[in-house]
Coordinates of C-alpha atoms in Angstrom, one line a residue:
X24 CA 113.8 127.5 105.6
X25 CA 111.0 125.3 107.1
X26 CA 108.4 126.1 104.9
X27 CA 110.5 125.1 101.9
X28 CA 111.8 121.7 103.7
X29 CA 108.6 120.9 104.1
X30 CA 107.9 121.3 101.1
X31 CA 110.8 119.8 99.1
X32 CA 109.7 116.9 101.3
X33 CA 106.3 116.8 100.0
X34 CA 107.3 117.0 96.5
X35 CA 109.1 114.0 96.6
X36 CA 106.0 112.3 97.4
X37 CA 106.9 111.4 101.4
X38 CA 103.8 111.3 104.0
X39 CA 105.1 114.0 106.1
X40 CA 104.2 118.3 105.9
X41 CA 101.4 118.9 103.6
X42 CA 101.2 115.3 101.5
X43 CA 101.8 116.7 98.0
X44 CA 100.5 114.2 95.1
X45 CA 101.7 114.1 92.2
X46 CA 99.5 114.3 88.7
X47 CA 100.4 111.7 87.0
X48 CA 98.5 113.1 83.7
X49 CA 100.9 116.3 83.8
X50 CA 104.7 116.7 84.1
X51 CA 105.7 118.6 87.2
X52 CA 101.9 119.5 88.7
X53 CA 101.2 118.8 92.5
X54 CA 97.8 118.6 94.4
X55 CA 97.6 119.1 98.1
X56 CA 94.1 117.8 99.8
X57 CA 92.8 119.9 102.6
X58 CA 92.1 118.5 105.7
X59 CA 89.8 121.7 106.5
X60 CA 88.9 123.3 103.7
X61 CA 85.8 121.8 101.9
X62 CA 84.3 122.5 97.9
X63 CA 81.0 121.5 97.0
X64 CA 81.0 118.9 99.8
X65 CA 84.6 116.9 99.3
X66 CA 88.0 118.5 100.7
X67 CA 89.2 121.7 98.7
X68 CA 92.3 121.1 96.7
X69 CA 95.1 123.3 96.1
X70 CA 97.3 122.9 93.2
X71 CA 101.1 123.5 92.8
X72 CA 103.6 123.6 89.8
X73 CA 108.0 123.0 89.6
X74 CA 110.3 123.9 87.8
X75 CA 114.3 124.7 87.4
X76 CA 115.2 127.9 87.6
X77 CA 118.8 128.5 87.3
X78 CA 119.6 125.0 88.2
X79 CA 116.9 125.4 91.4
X80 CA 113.8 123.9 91.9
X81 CA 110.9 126.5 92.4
X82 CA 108.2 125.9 93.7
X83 CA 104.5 128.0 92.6
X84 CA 101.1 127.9 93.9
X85 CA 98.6 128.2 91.2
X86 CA 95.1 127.7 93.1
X87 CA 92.2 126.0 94.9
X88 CA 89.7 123.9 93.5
X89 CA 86.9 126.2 94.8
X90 CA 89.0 129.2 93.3
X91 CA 88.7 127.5 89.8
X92 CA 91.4 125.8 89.3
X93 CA 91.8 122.3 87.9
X94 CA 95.4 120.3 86.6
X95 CA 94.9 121.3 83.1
X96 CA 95.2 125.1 84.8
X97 CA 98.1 124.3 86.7
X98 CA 99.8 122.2 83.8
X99 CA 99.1 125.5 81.5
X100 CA 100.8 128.0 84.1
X101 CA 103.3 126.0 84.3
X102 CA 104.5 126.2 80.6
X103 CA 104.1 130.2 80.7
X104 CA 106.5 130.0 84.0
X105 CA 109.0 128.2 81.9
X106 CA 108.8 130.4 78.8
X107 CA 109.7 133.5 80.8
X108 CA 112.7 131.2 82.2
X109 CA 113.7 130.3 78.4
X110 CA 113.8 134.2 77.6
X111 CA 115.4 135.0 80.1
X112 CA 112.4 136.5 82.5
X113 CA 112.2 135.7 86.2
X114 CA 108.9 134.7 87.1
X115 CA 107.8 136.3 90.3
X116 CA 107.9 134.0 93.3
X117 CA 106.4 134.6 96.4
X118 CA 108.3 135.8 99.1
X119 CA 108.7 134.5 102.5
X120 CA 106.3 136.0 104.0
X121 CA 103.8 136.0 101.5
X122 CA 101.1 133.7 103.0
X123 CA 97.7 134.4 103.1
X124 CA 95.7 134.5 106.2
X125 CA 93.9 130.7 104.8
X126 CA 97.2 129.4 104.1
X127 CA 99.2 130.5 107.8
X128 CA 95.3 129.2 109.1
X129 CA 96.0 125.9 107.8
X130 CA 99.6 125.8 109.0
X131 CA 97.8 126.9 112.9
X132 CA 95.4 124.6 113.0
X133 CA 97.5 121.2 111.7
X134 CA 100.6 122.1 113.7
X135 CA 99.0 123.7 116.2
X136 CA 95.2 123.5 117.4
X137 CA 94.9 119.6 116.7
X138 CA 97.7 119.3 119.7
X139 CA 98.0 121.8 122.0
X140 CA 94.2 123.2 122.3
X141 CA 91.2 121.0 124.1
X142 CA 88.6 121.7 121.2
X143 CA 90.2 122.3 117.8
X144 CA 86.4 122.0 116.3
X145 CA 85.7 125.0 118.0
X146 CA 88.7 126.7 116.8
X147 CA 88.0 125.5 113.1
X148 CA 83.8 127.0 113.5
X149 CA 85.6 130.3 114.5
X150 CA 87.6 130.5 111.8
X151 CA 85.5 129.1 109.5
X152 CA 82.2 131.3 110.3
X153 CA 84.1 134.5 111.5
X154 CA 87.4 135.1 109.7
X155 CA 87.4 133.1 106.6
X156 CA 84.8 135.2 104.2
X157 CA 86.3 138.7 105.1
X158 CA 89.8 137.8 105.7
X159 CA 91.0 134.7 104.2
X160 CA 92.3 135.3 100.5
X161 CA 94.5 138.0 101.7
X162 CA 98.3 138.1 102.3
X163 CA 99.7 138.3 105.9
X164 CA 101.5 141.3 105.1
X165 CA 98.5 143.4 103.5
X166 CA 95.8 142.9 106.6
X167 CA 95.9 146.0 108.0
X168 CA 94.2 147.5 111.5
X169 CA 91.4 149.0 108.9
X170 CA 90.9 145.6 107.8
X171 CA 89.8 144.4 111.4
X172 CA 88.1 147.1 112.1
X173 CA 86.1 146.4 108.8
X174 CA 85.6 143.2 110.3
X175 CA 84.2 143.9 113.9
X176 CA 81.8 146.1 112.4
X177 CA 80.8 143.3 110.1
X178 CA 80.4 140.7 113.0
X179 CA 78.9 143.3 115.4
X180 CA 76.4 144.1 111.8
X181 CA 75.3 140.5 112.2
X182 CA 74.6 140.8 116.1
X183 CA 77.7 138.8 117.4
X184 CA 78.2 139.5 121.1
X185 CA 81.7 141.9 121.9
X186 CA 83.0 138.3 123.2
X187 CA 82.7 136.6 120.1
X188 CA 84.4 139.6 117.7
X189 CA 87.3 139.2 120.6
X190 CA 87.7 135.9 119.9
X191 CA 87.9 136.1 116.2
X192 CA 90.6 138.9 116.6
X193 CA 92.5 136.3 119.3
X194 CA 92.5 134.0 116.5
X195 CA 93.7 135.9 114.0
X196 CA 96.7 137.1 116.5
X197 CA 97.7 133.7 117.5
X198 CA 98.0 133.1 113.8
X199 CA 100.3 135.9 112.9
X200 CA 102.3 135.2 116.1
X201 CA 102.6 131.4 114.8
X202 CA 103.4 132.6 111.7
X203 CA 105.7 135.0 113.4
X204 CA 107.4 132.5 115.4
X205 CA 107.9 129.5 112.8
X206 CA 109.8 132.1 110.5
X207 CA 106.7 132.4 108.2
X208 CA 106.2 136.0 108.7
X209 CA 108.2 139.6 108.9
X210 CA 106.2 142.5 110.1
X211 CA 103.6 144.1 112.0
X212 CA 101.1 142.6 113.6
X213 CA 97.7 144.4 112.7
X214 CA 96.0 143.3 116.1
X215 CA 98.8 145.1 118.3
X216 CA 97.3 148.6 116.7
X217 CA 93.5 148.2 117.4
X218 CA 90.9 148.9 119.9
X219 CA 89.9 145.7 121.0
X220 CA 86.1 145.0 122.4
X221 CA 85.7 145.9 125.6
X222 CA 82.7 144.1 128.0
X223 CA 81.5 142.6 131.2
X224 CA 80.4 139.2 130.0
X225 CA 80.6 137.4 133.9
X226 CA 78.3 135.6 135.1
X227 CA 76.4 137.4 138.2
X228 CA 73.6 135.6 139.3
X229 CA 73.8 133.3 142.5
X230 CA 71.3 130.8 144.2
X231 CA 70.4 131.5 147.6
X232 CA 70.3 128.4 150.4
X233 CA 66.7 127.2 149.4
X234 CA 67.6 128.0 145.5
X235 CA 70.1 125.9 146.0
X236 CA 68.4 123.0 147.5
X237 CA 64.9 123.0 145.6
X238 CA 67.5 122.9 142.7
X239 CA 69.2 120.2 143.5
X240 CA 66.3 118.1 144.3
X241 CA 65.3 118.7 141.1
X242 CA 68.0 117.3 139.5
X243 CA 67.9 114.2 141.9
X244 CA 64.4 113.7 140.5
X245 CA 65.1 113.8 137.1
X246 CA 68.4 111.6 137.2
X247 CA 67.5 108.0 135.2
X248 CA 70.7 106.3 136.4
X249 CA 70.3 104.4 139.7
X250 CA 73.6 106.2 141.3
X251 CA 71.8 109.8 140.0
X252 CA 75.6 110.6 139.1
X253 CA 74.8 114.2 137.4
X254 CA 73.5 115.0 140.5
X255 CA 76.4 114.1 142.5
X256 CA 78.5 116.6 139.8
X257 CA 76.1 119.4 140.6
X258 CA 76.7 119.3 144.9
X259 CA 80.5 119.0 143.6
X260 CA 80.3 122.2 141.7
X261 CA 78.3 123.7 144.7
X262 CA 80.4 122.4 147.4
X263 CA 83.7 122.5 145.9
X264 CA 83.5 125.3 143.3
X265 CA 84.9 122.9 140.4
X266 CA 84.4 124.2 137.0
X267 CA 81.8 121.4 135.0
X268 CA 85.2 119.9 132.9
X269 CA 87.2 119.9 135.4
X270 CA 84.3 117.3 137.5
X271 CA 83.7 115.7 134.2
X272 CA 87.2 114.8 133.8
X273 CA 87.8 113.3 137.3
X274 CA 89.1 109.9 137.6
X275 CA 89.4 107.9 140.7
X276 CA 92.8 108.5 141.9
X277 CA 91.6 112.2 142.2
X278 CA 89.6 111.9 145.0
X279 CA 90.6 110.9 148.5
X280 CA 88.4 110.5 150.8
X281 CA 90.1 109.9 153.6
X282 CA 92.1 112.6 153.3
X283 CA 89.1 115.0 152.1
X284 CA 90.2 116.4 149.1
X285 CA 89.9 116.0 145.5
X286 CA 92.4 117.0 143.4
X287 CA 91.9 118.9 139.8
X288 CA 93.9 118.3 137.1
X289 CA 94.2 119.8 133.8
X290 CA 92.2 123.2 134.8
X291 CA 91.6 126.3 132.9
X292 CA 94.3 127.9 134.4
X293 CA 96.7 125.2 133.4
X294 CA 97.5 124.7 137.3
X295 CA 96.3 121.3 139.2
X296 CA 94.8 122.4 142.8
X297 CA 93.4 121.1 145.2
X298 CA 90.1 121.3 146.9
X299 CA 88.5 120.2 149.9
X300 CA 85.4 117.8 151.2
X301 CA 83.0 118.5 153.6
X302 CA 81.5 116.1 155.6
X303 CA 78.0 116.4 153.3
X304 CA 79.4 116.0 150.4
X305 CA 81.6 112.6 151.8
X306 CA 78.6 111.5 151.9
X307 CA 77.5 112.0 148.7
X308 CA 80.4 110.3 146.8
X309 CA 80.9 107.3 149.4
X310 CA 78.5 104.8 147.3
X311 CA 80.0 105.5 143.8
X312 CA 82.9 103.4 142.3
X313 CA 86.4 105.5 142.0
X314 CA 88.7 102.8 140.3
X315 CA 92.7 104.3 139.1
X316 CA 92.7 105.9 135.6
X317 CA 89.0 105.4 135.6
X318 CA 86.5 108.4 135.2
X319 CA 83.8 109.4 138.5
X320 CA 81.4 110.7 135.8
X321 CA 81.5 108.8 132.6
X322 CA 78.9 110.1 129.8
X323 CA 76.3 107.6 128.6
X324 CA 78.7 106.1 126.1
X325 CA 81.7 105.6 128.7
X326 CA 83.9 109.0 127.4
X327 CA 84.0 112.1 129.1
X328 CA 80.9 114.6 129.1
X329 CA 81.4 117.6 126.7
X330 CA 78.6 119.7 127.6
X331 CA 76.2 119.9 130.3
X332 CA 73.4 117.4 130.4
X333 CA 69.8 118.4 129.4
X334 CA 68.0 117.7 132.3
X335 CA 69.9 120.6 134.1
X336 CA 68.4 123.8 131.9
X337 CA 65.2 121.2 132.2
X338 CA 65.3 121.7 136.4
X339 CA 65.9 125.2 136.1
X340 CA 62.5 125.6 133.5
X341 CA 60.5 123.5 135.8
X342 CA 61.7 125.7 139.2
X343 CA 61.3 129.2 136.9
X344 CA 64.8 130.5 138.1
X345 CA 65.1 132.2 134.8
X346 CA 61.8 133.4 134.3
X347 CA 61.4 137.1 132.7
X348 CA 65.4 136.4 132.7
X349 CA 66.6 137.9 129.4
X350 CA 70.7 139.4 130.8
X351 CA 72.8 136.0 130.3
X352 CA 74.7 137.4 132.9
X353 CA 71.5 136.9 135.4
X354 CA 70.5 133.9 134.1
X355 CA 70.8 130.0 136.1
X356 CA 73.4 128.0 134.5
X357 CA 75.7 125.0 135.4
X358 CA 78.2 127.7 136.2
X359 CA 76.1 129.6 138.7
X360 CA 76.8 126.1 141.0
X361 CA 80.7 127.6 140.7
X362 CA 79.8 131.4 141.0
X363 CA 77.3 130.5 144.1
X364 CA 79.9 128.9 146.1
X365 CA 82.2 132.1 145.9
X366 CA 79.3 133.9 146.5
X367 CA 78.8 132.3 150.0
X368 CA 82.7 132.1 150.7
X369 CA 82.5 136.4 150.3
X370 CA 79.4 136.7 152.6
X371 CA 81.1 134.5 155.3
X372 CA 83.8 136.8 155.4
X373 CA 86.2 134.5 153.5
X374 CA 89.4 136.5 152.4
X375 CA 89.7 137.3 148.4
X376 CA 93.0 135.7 148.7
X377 CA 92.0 132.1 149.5
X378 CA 88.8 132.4 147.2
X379 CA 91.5 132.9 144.6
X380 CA 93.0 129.9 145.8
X381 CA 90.1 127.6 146.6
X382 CA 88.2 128.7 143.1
X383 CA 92.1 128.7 141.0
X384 CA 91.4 131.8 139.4
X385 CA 94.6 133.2 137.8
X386 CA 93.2 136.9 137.1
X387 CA 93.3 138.5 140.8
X388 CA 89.9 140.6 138.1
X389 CA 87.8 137.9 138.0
X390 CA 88.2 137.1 142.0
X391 CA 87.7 140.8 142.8
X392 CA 84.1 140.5 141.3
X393 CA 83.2 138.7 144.7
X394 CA 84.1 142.2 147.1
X395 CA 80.8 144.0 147.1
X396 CA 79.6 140.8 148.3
X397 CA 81.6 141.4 151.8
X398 CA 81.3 145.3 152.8
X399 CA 81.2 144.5 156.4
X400 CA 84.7 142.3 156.1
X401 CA 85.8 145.6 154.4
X402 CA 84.6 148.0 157.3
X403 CA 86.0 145.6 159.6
X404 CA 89.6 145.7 158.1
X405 CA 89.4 149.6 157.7
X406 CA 88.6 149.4 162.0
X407 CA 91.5 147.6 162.5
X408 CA 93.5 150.8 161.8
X409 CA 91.4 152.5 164.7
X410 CA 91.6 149.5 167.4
X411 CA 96.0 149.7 166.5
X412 CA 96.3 153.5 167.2
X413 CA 94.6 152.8 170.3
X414 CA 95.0 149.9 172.0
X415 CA 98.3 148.3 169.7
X416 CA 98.4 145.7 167.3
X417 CA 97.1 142.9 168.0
X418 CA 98.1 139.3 166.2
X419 CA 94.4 137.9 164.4
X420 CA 92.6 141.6 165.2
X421 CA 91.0 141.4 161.4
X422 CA 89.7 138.0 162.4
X423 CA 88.2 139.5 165.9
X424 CA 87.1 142.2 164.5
X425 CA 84.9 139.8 162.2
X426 CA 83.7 138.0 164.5
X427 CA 86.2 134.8 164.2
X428 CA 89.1 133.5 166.3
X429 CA 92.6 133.7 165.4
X430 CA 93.3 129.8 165.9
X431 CA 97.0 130.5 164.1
X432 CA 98.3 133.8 165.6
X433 CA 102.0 135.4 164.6
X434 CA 104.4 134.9 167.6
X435 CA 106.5 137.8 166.4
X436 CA 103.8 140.6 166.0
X437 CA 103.9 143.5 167.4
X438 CA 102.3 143.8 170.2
X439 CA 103.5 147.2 171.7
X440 CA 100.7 150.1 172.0
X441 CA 100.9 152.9 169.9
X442 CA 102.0 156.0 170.7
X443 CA 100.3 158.8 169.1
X444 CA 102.8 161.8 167.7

């Protein structure tokens, strides 16, 4: 019932839906101008016919542009449409679910992606340079698992990474399910019966302490600006584990330096958290300006970075981190400045738990990636079972056991000896 709202609304030439115009040069002939899709260098255009049916107003697509149709076409289907009404033939309309994959695409990405997702342009290059050629001209209903399968072995054909063929098939999910949801679409979603890619695409490389410092003295070095205000990003993303957006988007009411912390908002996760200053790093943000509503870290042309500045891959060429690198997974990105400072949370003997916490991952997975990095911590909890049987529990015995002092201990643990059966 909503797609044919919208477009009864369209037809009668209002601005809202999918703007129908009307051909003037030809009685009952529509053309809609894509926002996304592009012929020859000027937006695609898909052209529509009406007429009664009955005493109802039907509604047919006859084409794109780039498909080869033109208004003369359209104007010329139209009048076979109306001759089978005359004699008494139905013409055969499309049923409800009969969108393609290009047409529930362009549904997606105007009533979805442009609002609810961060980068819609990245969305539209997925769909535009992994979906659209093999997938696009068919109906909803006819994609089948084969079909996808056809198409990872395509994409994998042309040396895309098993990360990339999963985020074509995510796309082509979260279409159906839209399609699915806005009552578009009845029937089987083809990605629910496939074998998706399966990889380990983390990042694994982390600086040591004098990495970590010849790096960042690079960077000082090669900062322009007189407050060197990339390199103050970089000891945030070592110091506080903060994901690059997440520092680019700070604004001053974030941080509080008198209290310590810094608050992030609009993470990956979706969840704001907070995270804490040490007394180094107070240092380092003292001397910059954090005015309300304002952002810490503008770009050079006042709005929010988008990527990561060139003179960091610059530092990390001129220090030869990556050298003989070739594994992405080993190689000395922005994000290593993240990964390093979980890296040195597990070797202290930091609990998974509040690494989790500090870091806001929301996959307990992507935390546990930090355990081989603490064995001892491990041993030292297994030992904990010995020291009970023995001597009895002890309130803060993982924390002696590792060398730390219980500052915060359980008044009501047990504290009875055991008593062996």
């Amino acid at each position: 019932m909503q797609w044919q709202n919208r477009y009864k609304t369209a037809a009668r030439g209002q601005k809202r839906g999918k703007r129908m115009e009307r051909v003037k040069k030809y009685t009952g002939v529509y053309a809609y101008t894509s926002t996304t899709k592009r012929h020859q260098g000027r937006p695609d255009v898909c052209f529509y016919v009406t007429i009664k049916n009955q005493g109802k107003k039907e509604r047919h697509k006859i084409g794109w542009r780039s498909e080869g149709v033109d208004a003369a076409y359209a104007s010329q289907k139209r009048t076979e449409l109306l001759n089978q009404v005359r004699l008494g033939e139905q013409p055969r309309v499309r049923p409800k679910e009969g969108l393609t994959l290009q047409e529930a695409w362009i549904l997606y990405y105007e009533n979805h992606c442009r609002t609810n997702t961060k980068t819609p342009q990245k969305m539209f290059s997925r769909w535009k340079c992994l979906v659209k050629d093999e997938l696009g001209g068919k109906m909803l209903s006819e994609i089948s698992p084969l079909d996808l399968e056809t198409l990872k072995a395509t994409l994998q054909e042309q040396g895309k990474s098993p990360k990339t063929i999963e985020t074509a098939l995510a796309l082509i999910r979260s279409i159906y399910r839209k399609a699915e949801l806005w009552d578009l679409y009845r029937g089987k979603i083809p990605t629910d019966r496939i074998q998706w890619p399966r990889y380990d695409n983390q990042r694994q490389r982390w600086l040591t302490p004098q990495e970590a410092r010849a790096l960042l003295q690079e960077v000082q070095g090669r900062c322009r600006d007189p407050q060197r205000l990339f390199w103050r990003m970089c000891m945030i993303a070592l110091y506080t584990g903060l994901r690059f957006s997440e520092i680019a988007n700070l604004r001053g009411e974030q941080l509080n330096l008198a209290a310590g912390t810094i608050r992030a908002q609009n993470t990956k996760s979706g969840r704001d958290r907070t995270v804490f200053i040490t007394g180094e790093l107070e240092q380092v943000l003292t001397n910059i300006p954090m005015q309300p509503g304002h952002l810490v870290f503008p770009a050079r042309n006042g709005g929010v970075h988008k990527e990561v500045p060139g003179l960091f891959p610059r530092a990390v060429k001129a220090l030869g981190l990556n050298d003989g690198v070739d594994d992405r997974k080993h190689k000395v990105v922005f994000h290593t400045l993240r990964h390093t400072f979980g890296s040195w949370l597990a070797i202290s003997g930091v609990p998974l738990f509040w690494i989790a916490r500090l870091m806001g991952h929301s996959n307990q997975e992507t935390t546990e990636r930090y355990s081989h990095l603490c064995p001892d911590m491990q041993r030292h909890a297994v030992d904990c079972i010995d020291t009970a049987f023995h001597h009895g529990i002890t309130p803060g015995l993982w924390f002696s056991l590792g060398g730390r002092q219980n500052t915060n201990p359980d008044p009501d643990g047990d504290t009875e000896p055991a008593s062996p059966a």
